[in-house]
Amino acid sequence: MDLKGFDQPGRPGGSGPRSVKVMIAGGFGTGKTTLVRSVSDIKPLTTEETLTQASVDVDHLIGVAEKTETTVSLDFGKISLNDSLMLYLFGTPGQERFWFLWNGLFKGALGAIVLVDTRRLASSFRAIEEMERQDVPFVVALNVFPDSKDYPVEEIRDALDIPEHIPVVACDARDRASSRDVLVALIRHLKDRSAVALESR
């Protein structure tokens, strides 16, 4: 994998990999925790709590009625893409009542993945809007669930009003290789943006 432009040492003195902060965002139940768990090289830190009857009127479970836990703060993991690049993964909480945490989590992030459940597109509108508001480069990953319909990517792009320059890829957040491919797609997107910025100077 060519990561030229992202292969500079991260510590003074020219030793060690470069460290990059990446956000994993999306609506409630889109698979953020699952992706972090599947791809992390370490046992991830999660802040999941059991959904109780008290949250029924707060957390909208339409389409995810089988969900029993929810992230209340963040998920954290890390993965080495090669000897020179380490990604630190921060998964955001998806419920509206925890969105106030997003501002702090996004500080210092180089880019983000927005996970989308094609069965519930509206659940990811806020995450996409937040990327644009905070000017965080991102790619959209369509998480394939067992009962997901196979929509053409362009239909999803139109439905979510995603600009042409933003990559949209399909993935299975349960599968390490598939999740890693999404991270690679993000790094390539960041490289392309950097190249365009340099050419415009």
mmCIF file with all atom_site columns, N, CA, C and O in Angstrom, residues 59-112:
data_model
loop_
_atom_site.group_PDB
_atom_site.id
_atom_site.type_symbol
_atom_site.label_atom_id
_atom_site.label_alt_id
_atom_site.label_comp_id
_atom_site.label_asym_id
_atom_site.label_entity_id
_atom_site.label_seq_id
_atom_site.pdbx_PDB_ins_code
_atom_site.Cartn_x
_atom_site.Cartn_y
_atom_site.Cartn_z
_atom_site.occupancy
_atom_site.B_iso_or_equiv
_atom_site.pdbx_formal_charge
_atom_site.auth_seq_id
_atom_site.auth_comp_id
_atom_site.auth_asym_id
_atom_site.auth_atom_id
_atom_site.pdbx_PDB_model_num
ATOM 1   N N  . ASP A 1 59  ? -33.873 6.660  23.212 1.00 0.00 ? 59  ASP A N  1
ATOM 2   C CA . ASP A 1 59  ? -33.123 6.027  22.122 1.00 0.00 ? 59  ASP A CA 1
ATOM 3   C C  . ASP A 1 59  ? -34.106 5.367  21.156 1.00 0.00 ? 59  ASP A C  1
ATOM 4   O O  . ASP A 1 59  ? -34.849 4.466  21.545 1.00 0.00 ? 59  ASP A O  1
ATOM 5   N N  . HIS A 1 60  ? -34.099 5.835  19.925 1.00 0.00 ? 60  HIS A N  1
ATOM 6   C CA . HIS A 1 60  ? -35.028 5.334  18.934 1.00 0.00 ? 60  HIS A CA 1
ATOM 7   C C  . HIS A 1 60  ? -34.492 4.034  18.349 1.00 0.00 ? 60  HIS A C  1
ATOM 8   O O  . HIS A 1 60  ? -33.496 4.018  17.638 1.00 0.00 ? 60  HIS A O  1
ATOM 9   N N  . LEU A 1 61  ? -35.183 2.933  18.643 1.00 0.00 ? 61  LEU A N  1
ATOM 10  C CA . LEU A 1 61  ? -34.701 1.609  18.271 1.00 0.00 ? 61  LEU A CA 1
ATOM 11  C C  . LEU A 1 61  ? -35.332 1.071  16.988 1.00 0.00 ? 61  LEU A C  1
ATOM 12  O O  . LEU A 1 61  ? -35.209 -0.109 16.694 1.00 0.00 ? 61  LEU A O  1
ATOM 13  N N  . ILE A 1 62  ? -35.973 1.940  16.220 1.00 0.00 ? 62  ILE A N  1
ATOM 14  C CA . ILE A 1 62  ? -36.575 1.495  14.967 1.00 0.00 ? 62  ILE A CA 1
ATOM 15  C C  . ILE A 1 62  ? -35.479 0.973  14.045 1.00 0.00 ? 62  ILE A C  1
ATOM 16  O O  . ILE A 1 62  ? -34.520 1.677  13.721 1.00 0.00 ? 62  ILE A O  1
ATOM 17  N N  . GLY A 1 63  ? -35.613 -0.270 13.646 1.00 0.00 ? 63  GLY A N  1
ATOM 18  C CA . GLY A 1 63  ? -34.618 -0.881 12.765 1.00 0.00 ? 63  GLY A CA 1
ATOM 19  C C  . GLY A 1 63  ? -33.486 -1.562 13.494 1.00 0.00 ? 63  GLY A C  1
ATOM 20  O O  . GLY A 1 63  ? -32.705 -2.290 12.892 1.00 0.00 ? 63  GLY A O  1
ATOM 21  N N  . VAL A 1 64  ? -33.363 -1.319 14.804 1.00 0.00 ? 64  VAL A N  1
ATOM 22  C CA . VAL A 1 64  ? -32.292 -1.939 15.597 1.00 0.00 ? 64  VAL A CA 1
ATOM 23  C C  . VAL A 1 64  ? -32.866 -2.467 16.910 1.00 0.00 ? 64  VAL A C  1
ATOM 24  O O  . VAL A 1 64  ? -32.252 -2.336 17.967 1.00 0.00 ? 64  VAL A O  1
ATOM 25  N N  . ALA A 1 65  ? -34.026 -3.078 16.826 1.00 0.00 ? 65  ALA A N  1
ATOM 26  C CA . ALA A 1 65  ? -34.713 -3.537 18.032 1.00 0.00 ? 65  ALA A CA 1
ATOM 27  C C  . ALA A 1 65  ? -33.919 -4.588 18.790 1.00 0.00 ? 65  ALA A C  1
ATOM 28  O O  . ALA A 1 65  ? -34.098 -4.773 19.988 1.00 0.00 ? 65  ALA A O  1
ATOM 29  N N  . GLU A 1 66  ? -33.003 -5.290 18.077 1.00 0.00 ? 66  GLU A N  1
ATOM 30  C CA . GLU A 1 66  ? -32.210 -6.329 18.722 1.00 0.00 ? 66  GLU A CA 1
ATOM 31  C C  . GLU A 1 66  ? -31.018 -5.773 19.493 1.00 0.00 ? 66  GLU A C  1
ATOM 32  O O  . GLU A 1 66  ? -30.322 -6.502 20.196 1.00 0.00 ? 66  GLU A O  1
ATOM 33  N N  . LYS A 1 67  ? -30.771 -4.473 19.380 1.00 0.00 ? 67  LYS A N  1
ATOM 34  C CA . LYS A 1 67  ? -29.618 -3.861 20.042 1.00 0.00 ? 67  LYS A CA 1
ATOM 35  C C  . LYS A 1 67  ? -29.842 -3.839 21.547 1.00 0.00 ? 67  LYS A C  1
ATOM 36  O O  . LYS A 1 67  ? -30.882 -3.399 22.028 1.00 0.00 ? 67  LYS A O  1
ATOM 37  N N  . THR A 1 68  ? -28.842 -4.302 22.312 1.00 0.00 ? 68  THR A N  1
ATOM 38  C CA . THR A 1 68  ? -28.975 -4.388 23.771 1.00 0.00 ? 68  THR A CA 1
ATOM 39  C C  . THR A 1 68  ? -28.019 -3.479 24.526 1.00 0.00 ? 68  THR A C  1
ATOM 40  O O  . THR A 1 68  ? -28.174 -3.267 25.722 1.00 0.00 ? 68  THR A O  1
ATOM 41  N N  . GLU A 1 69  ? -26.990 -2.941 23.820 1.00 0.00 ? 69  GLU A N  1
ATOM 42  C CA . GLU A 1 69  ? -26.020 -2.064 24.472 1.00 0.00 ? 69  GLU A CA 1
ATOM 43  C C  . GLU A 1 69  ? -25.807 -0.812 23.629 1.00 0.00 ? 69  GLU A C  1
ATOM 44  O O  . GLU A 1 69  ? -26.096 -0.800 22.437 1.00 0.00 ? 69  GLU A O  1
ATOM 45  N N  . THR A 1 70  ? -25.271 0.220  24.255 1.00 0.00 ? 70  THR A N  1
ATOM 46  C CA . THR A 1 70  ? -25.023 1.465  23.545 1.00 0.00 ? 70  THR A CA 1
ATOM 47  C C  . THR A 1 70  ? -23.776 2.152  24.104 1.00 0.00 ? 70  THR A C  1
ATOM 48  O O  . THR A 1 70  ? -23.481 2.055  25.297 1.00 0.00 ? 70  THR A O  1
ATOM 49  N N  . THR A 1 71  ? -23.042 2.837  23.237 1.00 0.00 ? 71  THR A N  1
ATOM 50  C CA . THR A 1 71  ? -21.849 3.578  23.652 1.00 0.00 ? 71  THR A CA 1
ATOM 51  C C  . THR A 1 71  ? -22.267 4.889  24.305 1.00 0.00 ? 71  THR A C  1
ATOM 52  O O  . THR A 1 71  ? -23.028 5.669  23.718 1.00 0.00 ? 71  THR A O  1
ATOM 53  N N  . VAL A 1 72  ? -21.756 5.151  25.496 1.00 0.00 ? 72  VAL A N  1
ATOM 54  C CA . VAL A 1 72  ? -22.157 6.352  26.221 1.00 0.00 ? 72  VAL A CA 1
ATOM 55  C C  . VAL A 1 72  ? -21.056 7.410  26.271 1.00 0.00 ? 72  VAL A C  1
ATOM 56  O O  . VAL A 1 72  ? -21.286 8.518  26.740 1.00 0.00 ? 72  VAL A O  1
ATOM 57  N N  . SER A 1 73  ? -19.869 7.101  25.802 1.00 0.00 ? 73  SER A N  1
ATOM 58  C CA . SER A 1 73  ? -18.793 8.086  25.797 1.00 0.00 ? 73  SER A CA 1
ATOM 59  C C  . SER A 1 73  ? -17.970 7.961  24.516 1.00 0.00 ? 73  SER A C  1
ATOM 60  O O  . SER A 1 73  ? -18.074 8.790  23.627 1.00 0.00 ? 73  SER A O  1
ATOM 61  N N  . LEU A 1 74  ? -17.160 6.906  24.410 1.00 0.00 ? 74  LEU A N  1
ATOM 62  C CA . LEU A 1 74  ? -16.368 6.695  23.208 1.00 0.00 ? 74  LEU A CA 1
ATOM 63  C C  . LEU A 1 74  ? -15.880 5.254  23.163 1.00 0.00 ? 74  LEU A C  1
ATOM 64  O O  . LEU A 1 74  ? -15.930 4.533  24.141 1.00 0.00 ? 74  LEU A O  1
ATOM 65  N N  . ASP A 1 75  ? -15.432 4.858  21.974 1.00 0.00 ? 75  ASP A N  1
ATOM 66  C CA . ASP A 1 75  ? -14.689 3.613  21.799 1.00 0.00 ? 75  ASP A CA 1
ATOM 67  C C  . ASP A 1 75  ? -13.281 4.010  21.382 1.00 0.00 ? 75  ASP A C  1
ATOM 68  O O  . ASP A 1 75  ? -13.098 5.006  20.677 1.00 0.00 ? 75  ASP A O  1
ATOM 69  N N  . PHE A 1 76  ? -12.287 3.221  21.784 1.00 0.00 ? 76  PHE A N  1
ATOM 70  C CA . PHE A 1 76  ? -10.908 3.548  21.404 1.00 0.00 ? 76  PHE A CA 1
ATOM 71  C C  . PHE A 1 76  ? -10.167 2.279  21.024 1.00 0.00 ? 76  PHE A C  1
ATOM 72  O O  . PHE A 1 76  ? -10.237 1.255  21.709 1.00 0.00 ? 76  PHE A O  1
ATOM 73  N N  . GLY A 1 77  ? -9.448  2.358  19.909 1.00 0.00 ? 77  GLY A N  1
ATOM 74  C CA . GLY A 1 77  ? -8.587  1.269  19.476 1.00 0.00 ? 77  GLY A CA 1
ATOM 75  C C  . GLY A 1 77  ? -7.457  1.832  18.642 1.00 0.00 ? 77  GLY A C  1
ATOM 76  O O  . GLY A 1 77  ? -7.397  3.050  18.398 1.00 0.00 ? 77  GLY A O  1
ATOM 77  N N  . LYS A 1 78  ? -6.543  0.988  18.208 1.00 0.00 ? 78  LYS A N  1
ATOM 78  C CA . LYS A 1 78  ? -5.472  1.460  17.342 1.00 0.00 ? 78  LYS A CA 1
ATOM 79  C C  . LYS A 1 78  ? -5.043  0.347  16.403 1.00 0.00 ? 78  LYS A C  1
ATOM 80  O O  . LYS A 1 78  ? -5.188  -0.839 16.691 1.00 0.00 ? 78  LYS A O  1
ATOM 81  N N  . ILE A 1 79  ? -4.506  0.759  15.257 1.00 0.00 ? 79  ILE A N  1
ATOM 82  C CA . ILE A 1 79  ? -4.051  -0.203 14.258 1.00 0.00 ? 79  ILE A CA 1
ATOM 83  C C  . ILE A 1 79  ? -2.852  0.371  13.520 1.00 0.00 ? 79  ILE A C  1
ATOM 84  O O  . ILE A 1 79  ? -2.818  1.555  13.174 1.00 0.00 ? 79  ILE A O  1
ATOM 85  N N  . SER A 1 80  ? -1.835  -0.466 13.304 1.00 0.00 ? 80  SER A N  1
ATOM 86  C CA . SER A 1 80  ? -0.682  -0.085 12.485 1.00 0.00 ? 80  SER A CA 1
ATOM 87  C C  . SER A 1 80  ? -0.967  -0.496 11.045 1.00 0.00 ? 80  SER A C  1
ATOM 88  O O  . SER A 1 80  ? -1.124  -1.685 10.764 1.00 0.00 ? 80  SER A O  1
ATOM 89  N N  . LEU A 1 81  ? -1.027  0.484  10.147 1.00 0.00 ? 81  LEU A N  1
ATOM 90  C CA . LEU A 1 81  ? -1.220  0.148  8.729  1.00 0.00 ? 81  LEU A CA 1
ATOM 91  C C  . LEU A 1 81  ? 0.080   -0.329 8.105  1.00 0.00 ? 81  LEU A C  1
ATOM 92  O O  . LEU A 1 81  ? 0.079   -1.112 7.162  1.00 0.00 ? 81  LEU A O  1
ATOM 93  N N  . ASN A 1 82  ? 1.192   0.166  8.613  1.00 0.00 ? 82  ASN A N  1
ATOM 94  C CA . ASN A 1 82  ? 2.519   -0.334 8.237  1.00 0.00 ? 82  ASN A CA 1
ATOM 95  C C  . ASN A 1 82  ? 3.496   0.138  9.312  1.00 0.00 ? 82  ASN A C  1
ATOM 96  O O  . ASN A 1 82  ? 3.078   0.668  10.342 1.00 0.00 ? 82  ASN A O  1
ATOM 97  N N  . ASP A 1 83  ? 4.784   -0.023 9.071  1.00 0.00 ? 83  ASP A N  1
ATOM 98  C CA . ASP A 1 83  ? 5.791   0.328  10.091 1.00 0.00 ? 83  ASP A CA 1
ATOM 99  C C  . ASP A 1 83  ? 5.859   1.824  10.365 1.00 0.00 ? 83  ASP A C  1
ATOM 100 O O  . ASP A 1 83  ? 6.456   2.240  11.364 1.00 0.00 ? 83  ASP A O  1
ATOM 101 N N  . SER A 1 84  ? 5.285   2.645  9.478  1.00 0.00 ? 84  SER A N  1
ATOM 102 C CA . SER A 1 84  ? 5.444   4.082  9.622  1.00 0.00 ? 84  SER A CA 1
ATOM 103 C C  . SER A 1 84  ? 4.149   4.826  9.935  1.00 0.00 ? 84  SER A C  1
ATOM 104 O O  . SER A 1 84  ? 4.159   6.044  10.089 1.00 0.00 ? 84  SER A O  1
ATOM 105 N N  . LEU A 1 85  ? 3.026   4.115  10.007 1.00 0.00 ? 85  LEU A N  1
ATOM 106 C CA . LEU A 1 85  ? 1.754   4.817  10.229 1.00 0.00 ? 85  LEU A CA 1
ATOM 107 C C  . LEU A 1 85  ? 0.871   4.067  11.219 1.00 0.00 ? 85  LEU A C  1
ATOM 108 O O  . LEU A 1 85  ? 0.486   2.927  10.989 1.00 0.00 ? 85  LEU A O  1
ATOM 109 N N  . MET A 1 86  ? 0.561   4.742  12.324 1.00 0.00 ? 86  MET A N  1
ATOM 110 C CA . MET A 1 86  ? -0.315  4.207  13.354 1.00 0.00 ? 86  MET A CA 1
ATOM 111 C C  . MET A 1 86  ? -1.589  5.043  13.400 1.00 0.00 ? 86  MET A C  1
ATOM 112 O O  . MET A 1 86  ? -1.535  6.275  13.476 1.00 0.00 ? 86  MET A O  1
ATOM 113 N N  . LEU A 1 87  ? -2.750  4.376  13.331 1.00 0.00 ? 87  LEU A N  1
ATOM 114 C CA . LEU A 1 87  ? -4.024  5.074  13.431 1.00 0.00 ? 87  LEU A CA 1
ATOM 115 C C  . LEU A 1 87  ? -4.626  4.849  14.810 1.00 0.00 ? 87  LEU A C  1
ATOM 116 O O  . LEU A 1 87  ? -4.746  3.712  15.271 1.00 0.00 ? 87  LEU A O  1
ATOM 117 N N  . TYR A 1 88  ? -4.988  5.930  15.463 1.00 0.00 ? 88  TYR A N  1
ATOM 118 C CA . TYR A 1 88  ? -5.715  5.861  16.718 1.00 0.00 ? 88  TYR A CA 1
ATOM 119 C C  . TYR A 1 88  ? -7.188  6.095  16.410 1.00 0.00 ? 88  TYR A C  1
ATOM 120 O O  . TYR A 1 88  ? -7.553  7.137  15.850 1.00 0.00 ? 88  TYR A O  1
ATOM 121 N N  . LEU A 1 89  ? -8.023  5.136  16.762 1.00 0.00 ? 89  LEU A N  1
ATOM 122 C CA . LEU A 1 89  ? -9.429  5.150  16.377 1.00 0.00 ? 89  LEU A CA 1
ATOM 123 C C  . LEU A 1 89  ? -10.306 5.579  17.543 1.00 0.00 ? 89  LEU A C  1
ATOM 124 O O  . LEU A 1 89  ? -10.235 4.995  18.627 1.00 0.00 ? 89  LEU A O  1
ATOM 125 N N  . PHE A 1 90  ? -11.130 6.574  17.308 1.00 0.00 ? 90  PHE A N  1
ATOM 126 C CA . PHE A 1 90  ? -12.049 7.065  18.323 1.00 0.00 ? 90  PHE A CA 1
ATOM 127 C C  . PHE A 1 90  ? -13.473 6.946  17.786 1.00 0.00 ? 90  PHE A C  1
ATOM 128 O O  . PHE A 1 90  ? -13.843 7.631  16.832 1.00 0.00 ? 90  PHE A O  1
ATOM 129 N N  . GLY A 1 91  ? -14.262 6.059  18.374 1.00 0.00 ? 91  GLY A N  1
ATOM 130 C CA . GLY A 1 91  ? -15.653 5.894  17.980 1.00 0.00 ? 91  GLY A CA 1
ATOM 131 C C  . GLY A 1 91  ? -16.561 6.799  18.786 1.00 0.00 ? 91  GLY A C  1
ATOM 132 O O  . GLY A 1 91  ? -16.463 6.864  20.012 1.00 0.00 ? 91  GLY A O  1
ATOM 133 N N  . THR A 1 92  ? -17.444 7.507  18.098 1.00 0.00 ? 92  THR A N  1
ATOM 134 C CA . THR A 1 92  ? -18.339 8.444  18.770 1.00 0.00 ? 92  THR A CA 1
ATOM 135 C C  . THR A 1 92  ? -19.614 7.752  19.243 1.00 0.00 ? 92  THR A C  1
ATOM 136 O O  . THR A 1 92  ? -20.031 6.749  18.672 1.00 0.00 ? 92  THR A O  1
ATOM 137 N N  . PRO A 1 93  ? -20.265 8.304  20.275 1.00 0.00 ? 93  PRO A N  1
ATOM 138 C CA . PRO A 1 93  ? -21.589 7.808  20.642 1.00 0.00 ? 93  PRO A CA 1
ATOM 139 C C  . PRO A 1 93  ? -22.593 8.238  19.573 1.00 0.00 ? 93  PRO A C  1
ATOM 140 O O  . PRO A 1 93  ? -22.463 9.316  18.988 1.00 0.00 ? 93  PRO A O  1
ATOM 141 N N  . GLY A 1 94  ? -23.581 7.403  19.304 1.00 0.00 ? 94  GLY A N  1
ATOM 142 C CA . GLY A 1 94  ? -24.514 7.699  18.225 1.00 0.00 ? 94  GLY A CA 1
ATOM 143 C C  . GLY A 1 94  ? -25.807 8.370  18.647 1.00 0.00 ? 94  GLY A C  1
ATOM 144 O O  . GLY A 1 94  ? -26.461 9.017  17.831 1.00 0.00 ? 94  GLY A O  1
ATOM 145 N N  . GLN A 1 95  ? -26.191 8.247  19.923 1.00 0.00 ? 95  GLN A N  1
ATOM 146 C CA . GLN A 1 95  ? -27.473 8.801  20.342 1.00 0.00 ? 95  GLN A CA 1
ATOM 147 C C  . GLN A 1 95  ? -27.409 10.313 20.478 1.00 0.00 ? 95  GLN A C  1
ATOM 148 O O  . GLN A 1 95  ? -26.418 10.885 20.911 1.00 0.00 ? 95  GLN A O  1
ATOM 149 N N  . GLU A 1 96  ? -28.516 10.946 20.156 1.00 0.00 ? 96  GLU A N  1
ATOM 150 C CA . GLU A 1 96  ? -28.586 12.409 20.175 1.00 0.00 ? 96  GLU A CA 1
ATOM 151 C C  . GLU A 1 96  ? -28.234 12.983 21.541 1.00 0.00 ? 96  GLU A C  1
ATOM 152 O O  . GLU A 1 96  ? -27.605 14.037 21.635 1.00 0.00 ? 96  GLU A O  1
ATOM 153 N N  . ARG A 1 97  ? -28.585 12.288 22.606 1.00 0.00 ? 97  ARG A N  1
ATOM 154 C CA . ARG A 1 97  ? -28.337 12.840 23.952 1.00 0.00 ? 97  ARG A CA 1
ATOM 155 C C  . ARG A 1 97  ? -26.853 12.911 24.298 1.00 0.00 ? 97  ARG A C  1
ATOM 156 O O  . ARG A 1 97  ? -26.471 13.549 25.282 1.00 0.00 ? 97  ARG A O  1
ATOM 157 N N  . PHE A 1 98  ? -25.986 12.236 23.512 1.00 0.00 ? 98  PHE A N  1
ATOM 158 C CA . PHE A 1 98  ? -24.546 12.279 23.773 1.00 0.00 ? 98  PHE A CA 1
ATOM 159 C C  . PHE A 1 98  ? -23.771 13.070 22.718 1.00 0.00 ? 98  PHE A C  1
ATOM 160 O O  . PHE A 1 98  ? -22.546 13.081 22.731 1.00 0.00 ? 98  PHE A O  1
ATOM 161 N N  . TRP A 1 99  ? -24.476 13.730 21.815 1.00 0.00 ? 99  TRP A N  1
ATOM 162 C CA . TRP A 1 99  ? -23.794 14.455 20.753 1.00 0.00 ? 99  TRP A CA 1
ATOM 163 C C  . TRP A 1 99  ? -22.932 15.605 21.270 1.00 0.00 ? 99  TRP A C  1
ATOM 164 O O  . TRP A 1 99  ? -22.004 16.031 20.601 1.00 0.00 ? 99  TRP A O  1
ATOM 165 N N  . PHE A 1 100 ? -23.242 16.104 22.470 1.00 0.00 ? 100 PHE A N  1
ATOM 166 C CA . PHE A 1 100 ? -22.443 17.205 23.009 1.00 0.00 ? 100 PHE A CA 1
ATOM 167 C C  . PHE A 1 100 ? -20.977 16.801 23.192 1.00 0.00 ? 100 PHE A C  1
ATOM 168 O O  . PHE A 1 100 ? -20.089 17.655 23.287 1.00 0.00 ? 100 PHE A O  1
ATOM 169 N N  . LEU A 1 101 ? -20.694 15.494 23.241 1.00 0.00 ? 101 LEU A N  1
ATOM 170 C CA . LEU A 1 101 ? -19.322 15.016 23.401 1.00 0.00 ? 101 LEU A CA 1
ATOM 171 C C  . LEU A 1 101 ? -18.509 15.121 22.121 1.00 0.00 ? 101 LEU A C  1
ATOM 172 O O  . LEU A 1 101 ? -17.278 15.072 22.156 1.00 0.00 ? 101 LEU A O  1
ATOM 173 N N  . TRP A 1 102 ? -19.184 15.257 20.985 1.00 0.00 ? 102 TRP A N  1
ATOM 174 C CA . TRP A 1 102 ? -18.492 15.202 19.704 1.00 0.00 ? 102 TRP A CA 1
ATOM 175 C C  . TRP A 1 102 ? -17.439 16.296 19.537 1.00 0.00 ? 102 TRP A C  1
ATOM 176 O O  . TRP A 1 102 ? -16.363 16.050 18.997 1.00 0.00 ? 102 TRP A O  1
ATOM 177 N N  . ASN A 1 103 ? -17.745 17.512 19.969 1.00 0.00 ? 103 ASN A N  1
ATOM 178 C CA . ASN A 1 103 ? -16.802 18.622 19.765 1.00 0.00 ? 103 ASN A CA 1
ATOM 179 C C  . ASN A 1 103 ? -15.433 18.308 20.336 1.00 0.00 ? 103 ASN A C  1
ATOM 180 O O  . ASN A 1 103 ? -14.410 18.520 19.687 1.00 0.00 ? 103 ASN A O  1
ATOM 181 N N  . GLY A 1 104 ? -15.404 17.798 21.565 1.00 0.00 ? 104 GLY A N  1
ATOM 182 C CA . GLY A 1 104 ? -14.122 17.467 22.177 1.00 0.00 ? 104 GLY A CA 1
ATOM 183 C C  . GLY A 1 104 ? -13.434 16.302 21.500 1.00 0.00 ? 104 GLY A C  1
ATOM 184 O O  . GLY A 1 104 ? -12.212 16.309 21.317 1.00 0.00 ? 104 GLY A O  1
ATOM 185 N N  . LEU A 1 105 ? -14.202 15.299 21.099 1.00 0.00 ? 105 LEU A N  1
ATOM 186 C CA . LEU A 1 105 ? -13.615 14.114 20.478 1.00 0.00 ? 105 LEU A CA 1
ATOM 187 C C  . LEU A 1 105 ? -12.951 14.433 19.144 1.00 0.00 ? 105 LEU A C  1
ATOM 188 O O  . LEU A 1 105 ? -11.970 13.801 18.764 1.00 0.00 ? 105 LEU A O  1
ATOM 189 N N  . PHE A 1 106 ? -13.478 15.398 18.419 1.00 0.00 ? 106 PHE A N  1
ATOM 190 C CA . PHE A 1 106 ? -12.967 15.668 17.077 1.00 0.00 ? 106 PHE A CA 1
ATOM 191 C C  . PHE A 1 106 ? -11.709 16.533 17.063 1.00 0.00 ? 106 PHE A C  1
ATOM 192 O O  . PHE A 1 106 ? -11.085 16.682 16.013 1.00 0.00 ? 106 PHE A O  1
ATOM 193 N N  . LYS A 1 107 ? -11.321 17.088 18.190 1.00 0.00 ? 107 LYS A N  1
ATOM 194 C CA . LYS A 1 107 ? -10.123 17.926 18.221 1.00 0.00 ? 107 LYS A CA 1
ATOM 195 C C  . LYS A 1 107 ? -8.893  17.106 17.835 1.00 0.00 ? 107 LYS A C  1
ATOM 196 O O  . LYS A 1 107 ? -8.627  16.059 18.420 1.00 0.00 ? 107 LYS A O  1
ATOM 197 N N  . GLY A 1 108 ? -8.149  17.589 16.860 1.00 0.00 ? 108 GLY A N  1
ATOM 198 C CA . GLY A 1 108 ? -6.922  16.918 16.443 1.00 0.00 ? 108 GLY A CA 1
ATOM 199 C C  . GLY A 1 108 ? -7.119  15.776 15.465 1.00 0.00 ? 108 GLY A C  1
ATOM 200 O O  . GLY A 1 108 ? -6.146  15.135 15.060 1.00 0.00 ? 108 GLY A O  1
ATOM 201 N N  . ALA A 1 109 ? -8.358  15.508 15.056 1.00 0.00 ? 109 ALA A N  1
ATOM 202 C CA . ALA A 1 109 ? -8.608  14.404 14.127 1.00 0.00 ? 109 ALA A CA 1
ATOM 203 C C  . ALA A 1 109 ? -8.181  14.793 12.712 1.00 0.00 ? 109 ALA A C  1
ATOM 204 O O  . ALA A 1 109 ? -8.503  15.882 12.233 1.00 0.00 ? 109 ALA A O  1
ATOM 205 N N  . LEU A 1 110 ? -7.462  13.885 12.050 1.00 0.00 ? 110 LEU A N  1
ATOM 206 C CA . LEU A 1 110 ? -7.033  14.137 10.673 1.00 0.00 ? 110 LEU A CA 1
ATOM 207 C C  . LEU A 1 110 ? -8.132  13.798 9.683  1.00 0.00 ? 110 LEU A C  1
ATOM 208 O O  . LEU A 1 110 ? -8.211  14.372 8.597  1.00 0.00 ? 110 LEU A O  1
ATOM 209 N N  . GLY A 1 111 ? -8.991  12.856 10.051 1.00 0.00 ? 111 GLY A N  1
ATOM 210 C CA . GLY A 1 111 ? -10.066 12.457 9.162  1.00 0.00 ? 111 GLY A CA 1
ATOM 211 C C  . GLY A 1 111 ? -11.063 11.586 9.892  1.00 0.00 ? 111 GLY A C  1
ATOM 212 O O  . GLY A 1 111 ? -10.896 11.286 11.080 1.00 0.00 ? 111 GLY A O  1
ATOM 213 N N  . ALA A 1 112 ? -12.112 11.168 9.181  1.00 0.00 ? 112 ALA A N  1
ATOM 214 C CA . ALA A 1 112 ? -13.175 10.385 9.816  1.00 0.00 ? 112 ALA A CA 1
ATOM 215 C C  . ALA A 1 112 ? -13.815 9.419  8.830  1.00 0.00 ? 112 ALA A C  1
ATOM 216 O O  . ALA A 1 112 ? -13.758 9.608  7.611  1.00 0.00 ? 112 ALA A O  1
#
